[in-house]
């Protein structure tokens, strides 16, 4: 059965936010990696050390400010776009609320990034949707994200809960992946918590996005560490089992 894509739905908008957030996160990482030498000039002589140290701090501050401005402009544009859209419809019912989500500190060797940059990134993305965002690194205390994890619950997202009470989980996933620009999403095992889960490749890079939906929650895991759907689905299931209660 073909399902119509509702570009005003919460599921579609969450998918679009998530897809753009992945692109933005990858761009920030690439800029940070390729400007490493520029950000960290080396003093050739001892007497050059004070000048070079000051220059290093200045360049790092300028780059950080530029990244913050780009993220802020993105968030502002998206919020304005949402305000210009017609509402999806009345959301009188919130649906079941028996499950919750808590971001785990560590899952499958990935560790929650808690620095200021990650917190700012999560806040800016969450301002455009009721989905909450977290970044994970492969090393404890690391700052380079390898996994992006998001989730929403009926309590955080009444409009999304209303959609779950009015539409099938299939409809929610179709709209989400349409918004995220993923065309090859396929069903994978949702695990003991039930519902539906799908994974697919995002167009803009070698990244896999997995999304689950059940009667109370929705969640997403994107990873750059593998392009294999099955491996990514296993990782997503580990995140879901650790986060959803």
PDB file of C-alpha atoms in Angstrom:
ATOM      1  CA  UNK A   1       0.000   0.000   0.000  1.00  0.00           C
ATOM      2  CA  UNK A   2       1.379   3.386  -1.000  1.00  0.00           C
ATOM      3  CA  UNK A   3       1.381   5.984   1.740  1.00  0.00           C
ATOM      4  CA  UNK A   4       1.129   9.702   1.036  1.00  0.00           C
ATOM      5  CA  UNK A   5       3.971  11.835   2.363  1.00  0.00           C
ATOM      6  CA  UNK A   6       2.706  14.573   4.671  1.00  0.00           C
ATOM      7  CA  UNK A   7       5.384  17.272   4.665  1.00  0.00           C
ATOM      8  CA  UNK A   8       3.608  19.042   7.533  1.00  0.00           C
ATOM      9  CA  UNK A   9       3.741  16.038   9.836  1.00  0.00           C
ATOM     10  CA  UNK A  10       5.941  15.920  12.912  1.00  0.00           C
ATOM     11  CA  UNK A  11       7.519  12.692  11.646  1.00  0.00           C
ATOM     12  CA  UNK A  12       8.561  14.342   8.370  1.00  0.00           C
ATOM     13  CA  UNK A  13       9.878  17.463  10.109  1.00  0.00           C
ATOM     14  CA  UNK A  14      11.845  15.391  12.615  1.00  0.00           C
ATOM     15  CA  UNK A  15      13.383  13.467   9.733  1.00  0.00           C
ATOM     16  CA  UNK A  16      14.336  16.682   7.973  1.00  0.00           C
ATOM     17  CA  UNK A  17      15.886  18.135  11.128  1.00  0.00           C
ATOM     18  CA  UNK A  18      17.813  14.945  11.741  1.00  0.00           C
ATOM     19  CA  UNK A  19      19.089  14.701   8.169  1.00  0.00           C
ATOM     20  CA  UNK A  20      20.270  18.317   8.165  1.00  0.00           C
ATOM     21  CA  UNK A  21      21.796  17.895  11.622  1.00  0.00           C
ATOM     22  CA  UNK A  22      23.853  14.944  10.386  1.00  0.00           C
ATOM     23  CA  UNK A  23      25.137  16.993   7.459  1.00  0.00           C
ATOM     24  CA  UNK A  24      25.962  19.895   9.763  1.00  0.00           C
ATOM     25  CA  UNK A  25      27.752  17.653  12.263  1.00  0.00           C
ATOM     26  CA  UNK A  26      29.853  16.061   9.520  1.00  0.00           C
ATOM     27  CA  UNK A  27      30.724  19.498   8.154  1.00  0.00           C
ATOM     28  CA  UNK A  28      31.819  20.748  11.568  1.00  0.00           C
ATOM     29  CA  UNK A  29      34.015  17.686  12.075  1.00  0.00           C
ATOM     30  CA  UNK A  30      35.645  18.068   8.655  1.00  0.00           C
ATOM     31  CA  UNK A  31      36.334  21.769   9.198  1.00  0.00           C
ATOM     32  CA  UNK A  32      37.842  21.042  12.610  1.00  0.00           C
ATOM     33  CA  UNK A  33      40.069  18.273  11.196  1.00  0.00           C
ATOM     34  CA  UNK A  34      41.282  20.147   8.123  1.00  0.00           C
ATOM     35  CA  UNK A  35      42.059  23.344  10.063  1.00  0.00           C
ATOM     36  CA  UNK A  36      44.115  21.556  12.720  1.00  0.00           C
ATOM     37  CA  UNK A  37      47.450  22.907  11.501  1.00  0.00           C
ATOM     38  CA  UNK A  38      46.039  26.399  11.007  1.00  0.00           C
ATOM     39  CA  UNK A  39      44.547  26.342  14.522  1.00  0.00           C
ATOM     40  CA  UNK A  40      47.777  25.124  16.097  1.00  0.00           C
ATOM     41  CA  UNK A  41      50.766  27.107  14.741  1.00  0.00           C
ATOM     42  CA  UNK A  42      54.142  25.962  16.054  1.00  0.00           C
ATOM     43  CA  UNK A  43      56.750  28.295  17.519  1.00  0.00           C
ATOM     44  CA  UNK A  44      60.082  27.798  15.749  1.00  0.00           C
ATOM     45  CA  UNK A  45      62.068  29.710  18.322  1.00  0.00           C
ATOM     46  CA  UNK A  46      61.568  29.976  22.114  1.00  0.00           C
ATOM     47  CA  UNK A  47      61.130  33.725  21.866  1.00  0.00           C
ATOM     48  CA  UNK A  48      58.233  33.179  19.440  1.00  0.00           C
ATOM     49  CA  UNK A  49      56.251  31.127  21.959  1.00  0.00           C
ATOM     50  CA  UNK A  50      54.162  33.965  23.517  1.00  0.00           C
ATOM     51  CA  UNK A  51      53.207  35.361  20.106  1.00  0.00           C
ATOM     52  CA  UNK A  52      52.350  31.934  18.680  1.00  0.00           C
ATOM     53  CA  UNK A  53      50.340  30.984  21.772  1.00  0.00           C
ATOM     54  CA  UNK A  54      48.274  34.159  21.457  1.00  0.00           C
ATOM     55  CA  UNK A  55      47.768  33.508  17.739  1.00  0.00           C
ATOM     56  CA  UNK A  56      46.637  29.940  18.443  1.00  0.00           C
ATOM     57  CA  UNK A  57      44.027  31.090  20.946  1.00  0.00           C
ATOM     58  CA  UNK A  58      42.792  33.764  18.557  1.00  0.00           C
ATOM     59  CA  UNK A  59      42.388  31.345  15.650  1.00  0.00           C
ATOM     60  CA  UNK A  60      40.628  28.734  17.779  1.00  0.00           C
ATOM     61  CA  UNK A  61      38.227  31.354  19.113  1.00  0.00           C
ATOM     62  CA  UNK A  62      37.481  32.649  15.603  1.00  0.00           C
ATOM     63  CA  UNK A  63      36.780  29.161  14.271  1.00  0.00           C
ATOM     64  CA  UNK A  64      34.569  28.273  17.240  1.00  0.00           C
ATOM     65  CA  UNK A  65      32.639  31.539  16.778  1.00  0.00           C
ATOM     66  CA  UNK A  66      32.159  30.812  13.067  1.00  0.00           C
ATOM     67  CA  UNK A  67      30.790  27.337  13.848  1.00  0.00           C
ATOM     68  CA  UNK A  68      28.406  28.734  16.446  1.00  0.00           C
ATOM     69  CA  UNK A  69      27.138  31.338  13.958  1.00  0.00           C
ATOM     70  CA  UNK A  70      26.546  28.705  11.279  1.00  0.00           C
ATOM     71  CA  UNK A  71      24.614  26.508  13.729  1.00  0.00           C
ATOM     72  CA  UNK A  72      22.599  29.492  14.958  1.00  0.00           C
ATOM     73  CA  UNK A  73      21.715  30.587  11.412  1.00  0.00           C
ATOM     74  CA  UNK A  74      20.646  27.055  10.543  1.00  0.00           C
ATOM     75  CA  UNK A  75      18.431  26.793  13.639  1.00  0.00           C
ATOM     76  CA  UNK A  76      16.900  30.227  13.018  1.00  0.00           C
ATOM     77  CA  UNK A  77      16.117  29.472   9.385  1.00  0.00           C
ATOM     78  CA  UNK A  78      14.522  26.154  10.250  1.00  0.00           C
ATOM     79  CA  UNK A  79      12.328  27.629  12.982  1.00  0.00           C
ATOM     80  CA  UNK A  80      11.183  30.387  10.599  1.00  0.00           C
ATOM     81  CA  UNK A  81      10.408  27.785   7.935  1.00  0.00           C
ATOM     82  CA  UNK A  82       8.274  25.854  10.402  1.00  0.00           C
ATOM     83  CA  UNK A  83       6.292  28.948  11.318  1.00  0.00           C
ATOM     84  CA  UNK A  84       5.501  29.527   7.659  1.00  0.00           C
ATOM     85  CA  UNK A  85       4.051  26.016   7.265  1.00  0.00           C
ATOM     86  CA  UNK A  86       0.378  25.202   7.750  1.00  0.00           C
ATOM     87  CA  UNK A  87      -0.264  23.169  10.918  1.00  0.00           C
ATOM     88  CA  UNK A  88      -0.730  19.436  10.475  1.00  0.00           C
ATOM     89  CA  UNK A  89      -3.974  19.425  12.401  1.00  0.00           C
ATOM     90  CA  UNK A  90      -5.508  19.370  15.862  1.00  0.00           C
ATOM     91  CA  UNK A  91      -3.611  17.300  18.428  1.00  0.00           C
ATOM     92  CA  UNK A  92      -6.176  16.716  21.153  1.00  0.00           C
ATOM     93  CA  UNK A  93      -4.923  13.300  22.279  1.00  0.00           C
ATOM     94  CA  UNK A  94      -1.405  12.608  23.480  1.00  0.00           C
ATOM     95  CA  UNK A  95      -1.514   8.838  23.181  1.00  0.00           C
ATOM     96  CA  UNK A  96       0.083   6.302  25.563  1.00  0.00           C
ATOM     97  CA  UNK A  97       2.895   7.490  27.805  1.00  0.00           C
ATOM     98  CA  UNK A  98       4.000   4.327  29.588  1.00  0.00           C
ATOM     99  CA  UNK A  99       7.589   4.415  28.274  1.00  0.00           C
ATOM    100  CA  UNK A 100      10.383   6.919  28.762  1.00  0.00           C
ATOM    101  CA  UNK A 101      13.842   7.514  27.297  1.00  0.00           C
ATOM    102  CA  UNK A 102      17.065   8.321  29.150  1.00  0.00           C
ATOM    103  CA  UNK A 103      20.320   8.875  27.269  1.00  0.00           C
ATOM    104  CA  UNK A 104      22.815   6.224  28.482  1.00  0.00           C
ATOM    105  CA  UNK A 105      26.345   7.266  29.462  1.00  0.00           C
ATOM    106  CA  UNK A 106      27.871   4.465  27.384  1.00  0.00           C
ATOM    107  CA  UNK A 107      26.584   1.957  24.829  1.00  0.00           C
ATOM    108  CA  UNK A 108      28.534  -0.682  22.880  1.00  0.00           C
ATOM    109  CA  UNK A 109      31.851   1.114  23.369  1.00  0.00           C
ATOM    110  CA  UNK A 110      30.478   4.591  22.599  1.00  0.00           C
ATOM    111  CA  UNK A 111      30.578   7.286  25.276  1.00  0.00           C
ATOM    112  CA  UNK A 112      28.282  10.283  25.737  1.00  0.00           C
ATOM    113  CA  UNK A 113      29.982  13.584  24.864  1.00  0.00           C
ATOM    114  CA  UNK A 114      29.251  16.116  27.591  1.00  0.00           C
ATOM    115  CA  UNK A 115      31.416  19.096  26.631  1.00  0.00           C
ATOM    116  CA  UNK A 116      30.053  22.578  25.969  1.00  0.00           C
ATOM    117  CA  UNK A 117      30.128  22.231  22.170  1.00  0.00           C
ATOM    118  CA  UNK A 118      28.010  19.051  22.264  1.00  0.00           C
ATOM    119  CA  UNK A 119      25.531  20.651  24.659  1.00  0.00           C
ATOM    120  CA  UNK A 120      25.216  23.713  22.423  1.00  0.00           C
ATOM    121  CA  UNK A 121      24.732  21.556  19.323  1.00  0.00           C
ATOM    122  CA  UNK A 122      22.023  19.516  21.049  1.00  0.00           C
ATOM    123  CA  UNK A 123      20.233  22.636  22.302  1.00  0.00           C
ATOM    124  CA  UNK A 124      20.187  24.241  18.852  1.00  0.00           C
ATOM    125  CA  UNK A 125      18.844  21.119  17.166  1.00  0.00           C
ATOM    126  CA  UNK A 126      16.232  20.513  19.862  1.00  0.00           C
ATOM    127  CA  UNK A 127      14.973  24.081  19.422  1.00  0.00           C
ATOM    128  CA  UNK A 128      13.701  23.146  15.957  1.00  0.00           C
ATOM    129  CA  UNK A 129      11.878  19.959  17.014  1.00  0.00           C
ATOM    130  CA  UNK A 130      10.707  18.122  20.120  1.00  0.00           C
ATOM    131  CA  UNK A 131      13.333  15.478  19.423  1.00  0.00           C
ATOM    132  CA  UNK A 132      16.292  15.536  21.840  1.00  0.00           C
ATOM    133  CA  UNK A 133      19.853  15.084  20.549  1.00  0.00           C
ATOM    134  CA  UNK A 134      22.975  13.438  21.989  1.00  0.00           C
ATOM    135  CA  UNK A 135      26.436  12.797  20.514  1.00  0.00           C
ATOM    136  CA  UNK A 136      28.700   9.826  21.291  1.00  0.00           C
ATOM    137  CA  UNK A 137      32.447   9.288  20.873  1.00  0.00           C
ATOM    138  CA  UNK A 138      34.480   6.089  20.688  1.00  0.00           C
ATOM    139  CA  UNK A 139      36.668   7.209  23.600  1.00  0.00           C
ATOM    140  CA  UNK A 140      35.757   8.257  27.162  1.00  0.00           C
ATOM    141  CA  UNK A 141      35.945  12.035  27.389  1.00  0.00           C
ATOM    142  CA  UNK A 142      36.248  12.289  23.588  1.00  0.00           C
ATOM    143  CA  UNK A 143      34.925  15.217  21.581  1.00  0.00           C
ATOM    144  CA  UNK A 144      34.746  13.770  18.042  1.00  0.00           C
ATOM    145  CA  UNK A 145      31.273  12.221  17.527  1.00  0.00           C
ATOM    146  CA  UNK A 146      30.866   8.877  15.782  1.00  0.00           C
ATOM    147  CA  UNK A 147      27.208   8.345  16.686  1.00  0.00           C
ATOM    148  CA  UNK A 148      24.258  10.723  16.889  1.00  0.00           C
ATOM    149  CA  UNK A 149      21.318   9.545  19.002  1.00  0.00           C
ATOM    150  CA  UNK A 150      17.935  11.257  19.232  1.00  0.00           C
ATOM    151  CA  UNK A 151      14.635  10.407  20.864  1.00  0.00           C
ATOM    152  CA  UNK A 152      11.177  11.762  21.571  1.00  0.00           C
ATOM    153  CA  UNK A 153       8.430  10.635  23.926  1.00  0.00           C
ATOM    154  CA  UNK A 154       4.739  11.412  24.268  1.00  0.00           C
ATOM    155  CA  UNK A 155       5.540  13.660  27.222  1.00  0.00           C
ATOM    156  CA  UNK A 156       8.104  15.711  25.256  1.00  0.00           C
ATOM    157  CA  UNK A 157       6.196  15.729  21.991  1.00  0.00           C
ATOM    158  CA  UNK A 158       2.384  15.967  22.323  1.00  0.00           C
ATOM    159  CA  UNK A 159       1.956  16.625  18.612  1.00  0.00           C
ATOM    160  CA  UNK A 160       3.971  13.558  17.705  1.00  0.00           C
ATOM    161  CA  UNK A 161       1.968  11.535  20.235  1.00  0.00           C
ATOM    162  CA  UNK A 162      -1.222  12.696  18.538  1.00  0.00           C
ATOM    163  CA  UNK A 163       0.129  11.463  15.213  1.00  0.00           C
ATOM    164  CA  UNK A 164       0.898   8.093  16.775  1.00  0.00           C
ATOM    165  CA  UNK A 165      -2.700   7.882  17.994  1.00  0.00           C
ATOM    166  CA  UNK A 166      -4.059   8.734  14.529  1.00  0.00           C
ATOM    167  CA  UNK A 167      -1.655   6.994  12.138  1.00  0.00           C
ATOM    168  CA  UNK A 168       0.206   3.719  11.782  1.00  0.00           C
ATOM    169  CA  UNK A 169       3.866   3.256  12.698  1.00  0.00           C
ATOM    170  CA  UNK A 170       4.444   2.553   8.996  1.00  0.00           C
ATOM    171  CA  UNK A 171       3.139   6.033   8.130  1.00  0.00           C
ATOM    172  CA  UNK A 172       5.419   7.628  10.732  1.00  0.00           C
ATOM    173  CA  UNK A 173       8.531   5.888   9.391  1.00  0.00           C
ATOM    174  CA  UNK A 174       7.694   6.638   5.749  1.00  0.00           C
ATOM    175  CA  UNK A 175       7.378  10.329   6.569  1.00  0.00           C
ATOM    176  CA  UNK A 176      10.504  10.396   8.723  1.00  0.00           C
ATOM    177  CA  UNK A 177      12.757   8.851   6.073  1.00  0.00           C
ATOM    178  CA  UNK A 178      11.264  11.082   3.380  1.00  0.00           C
ATOM    179  CA  UNK A 179      12.224  14.106   5.466  1.00  0.00           C
ATOM    180  CA  UNK A 180      15.713  12.702   6.118  1.00  0.00           C
ATOM    181  CA  UNK A 181      16.262  12.067   2.370  1.00  0.00           C
ATOM    182  CA  UNK A 182      16.742   8.322   2.837  1.00  0.00           C
ATOM    183  CA  UNK A 183      15.384   6.249  -0.062  1.00  0.00           C
ATOM    184  CA  UNK A 184      16.649   2.734   0.722  1.00  0.00           C
ATOM    185  CA  UNK A 185      15.238   2.253   4.238  1.00  0.00           C
ATOM    186  CA  UNK A 186      14.540  -1.381   5.055  1.00  0.00           C
ATOM    187  CA  UNK A 187      12.895  -3.165   7.962  1.00  0.00           C
ATOM    188  CA  UNK A 188      15.170  -4.554  10.677  1.00  0.00           C
ATOM    189  CA  UNK A 189      14.542  -6.327  13.971  1.00  0.00           C
ATOM    190  CA  UNK A 190      13.012  -3.862  16.495  1.00  0.00           C
ATOM    191  CA  UNK A 191      13.981  -6.087  19.422  1.00  0.00           C
ATOM    192  CA  UNK A 192      11.963  -7.024  22.514  1.00  0.00           C
ATOM    193  CA  UNK A 193      10.443  -3.544  22.887  1.00  0.00           C
ATOM    194  CA  UNK A 194       8.450  -4.038  19.705  1.00  0.00           C
ATOM    195  CA  UNK A 195       7.190  -1.429  17.284  1.00  0.00           C
ATOM    196  CA  UNK A 196       8.962  -0.946  13.960  1.00  0.00           C
ATOM    197  CA  UNK A 197      12.581  -0.153  13.107  1.00  0.00           C
ATOM    198  CA  UNK A 198      14.151   0.683   9.752  1.00  0.00           C
ATOM    199  CA  UNK A 199      17.643   1.604   8.582  1.00  0.00           C
ATOM    200  CA  UNK A 200      18.919   3.254   5.407  1.00  0.00           C
ATOM    201  CA  UNK A 201      21.730   5.332   3.924  1.00  0.00           C
ATOM    202  CA  UNK A 202      21.542   9.115   3.894  1.00  0.00           C
ATOM    203  CA  UNK A 203      22.128  10.669   0.472  1.00  0.00           C
ATOM    204  CA  UNK A 204      24.684  13.240   1.574  1.00  0.00           C
ATOM    205  CA  UNK A 205      27.351  10.840   2.832  1.00  0.00           C
ATOM    206  CA  UNK A 206      28.426   7.389   3.940  1.00  0.00           C
ATOM    207  CA  UNK A 207      26.150   7.404   6.966  1.00  0.00           C
ATOM    208  CA  UNK A 208      23.475   4.975   8.090  1.00  0.00           C
ATOM    209  CA  UNK A 209      20.323   6.160   9.867  1.00  0.00           C
ATOM    210  CA  UNK A 210      18.169   3.782  11.899  1.00  0.00           C
ATOM    211  CA  UNK A 211      14.775   4.862  13.222  1.00  0.00           C
ATOM    212  CA  UNK A 212      12.361   3.119  15.560  1.00  0.00           C
ATOM    213  CA  UNK A 213       8.765   3.964  16.396  1.00  0.00           C
ATOM    214  CA  UNK A 214       6.506   2.420  19.005  1.00  0.00           C
ATOM    215  CA  UNK A 215       3.277   3.519  20.666  1.00  0.00           C
ATOM    216  CA  UNK A 216       5.070   5.832  23.101  1.00  0.00           C
ATOM    217  CA  UNK A 217       8.448   6.817  21.698  1.00  0.00           C
ATOM    218  CA  UNK A 218      10.521   7.375  18.601  1.00  0.00           C
ATOM    219  CA  UNK A 219      14.299   7.286  18.337  1.00  0.00           C
ATOM    220  CA  UNK A 220      17.115   7.547  15.822  1.00  0.00           C
ATOM    221  CA  UNK A 221      20.720   6.397  15.658  1.00  0.00           C
ATOM    222  CA  UNK A 222      23.101   7.585  12.928  1.00  0.00           C
ATOM    223  CA  UNK A 223      26.630   6.251  12.647  1.00  0.00           C
ATOM    224  CA  UNK A 224      29.615   6.945  10.420  1.00  0.00           C
ATOM    225  CA  UNK A 225      31.534   3.881  11.630  1.00  0.00           C
ATOM    226  CA  UNK A 226      29.777   1.452   9.290  1.00  0.00           C
ATOM    227  CA  UNK A 227      27.773   1.523   6.092  1.00  0.00           C
ATOM    228  CA  UNK A 228      26.395  -1.975   6.644  1.00  0.00           C
ATOM    229  CA  UNK A 229      22.680  -1.951   7.430  1.00  0.00           C
ATOM    230  CA  UNK A 230      22.787  -5.011   9.676  1.00  0.00           C
ATOM    231  CA  UNK A 231      25.698  -3.741  11.756  1.00  0.00           C
ATOM    232  CA  UNK A 232      24.038  -0.348  12.097  1.00  0.00           C
ATOM    233  CA  UNK A 233      20.727  -1.946  13.099  1.00  0.00           C
ATOM    234  CA  UNK A 234      22.480  -3.972  15.792  1.00  0.00           C
ATOM    235  CA  UNK A 235      24.012  -0.782  17.173  1.00  0.00           C
ATOM    236  CA  UNK A 236      20.669   1.042  17.034  1.00  0.00           C
ATOM    237  CA  UNK A 237      18.996  -1.806  18.872  1.00  0.00           C
ATOM    238  CA  UNK A 238      21.653  -1.630  21.600  1.00  0.00           C
ATOM    239  CA  UNK A 239      21.018   2.091  21.994  1.00  0.00           C
ATOM    240  CA  UNK A 240      17.259   1.552  22.091  1.00  0.00           C
ATOM    241  CA  UNK A 241      17.415  -1.237  24.650  1.00  0.00           C
ATOM    242  CA  UNK A 242      19.685   0.875  26.869  1.00  0.00           C
ATOM    243  CA  UNK A 243      17.647   4.087  26.538  1.00  0.00           C
ATOM    244  CA  UNK A 244      13.980   3.123  26.383  1.00  0.00           C
ATOM    245  CA  UNK A 245      12.231   1.958  29.558  1.00  0.00           C
TER     246      UNK A 245
END
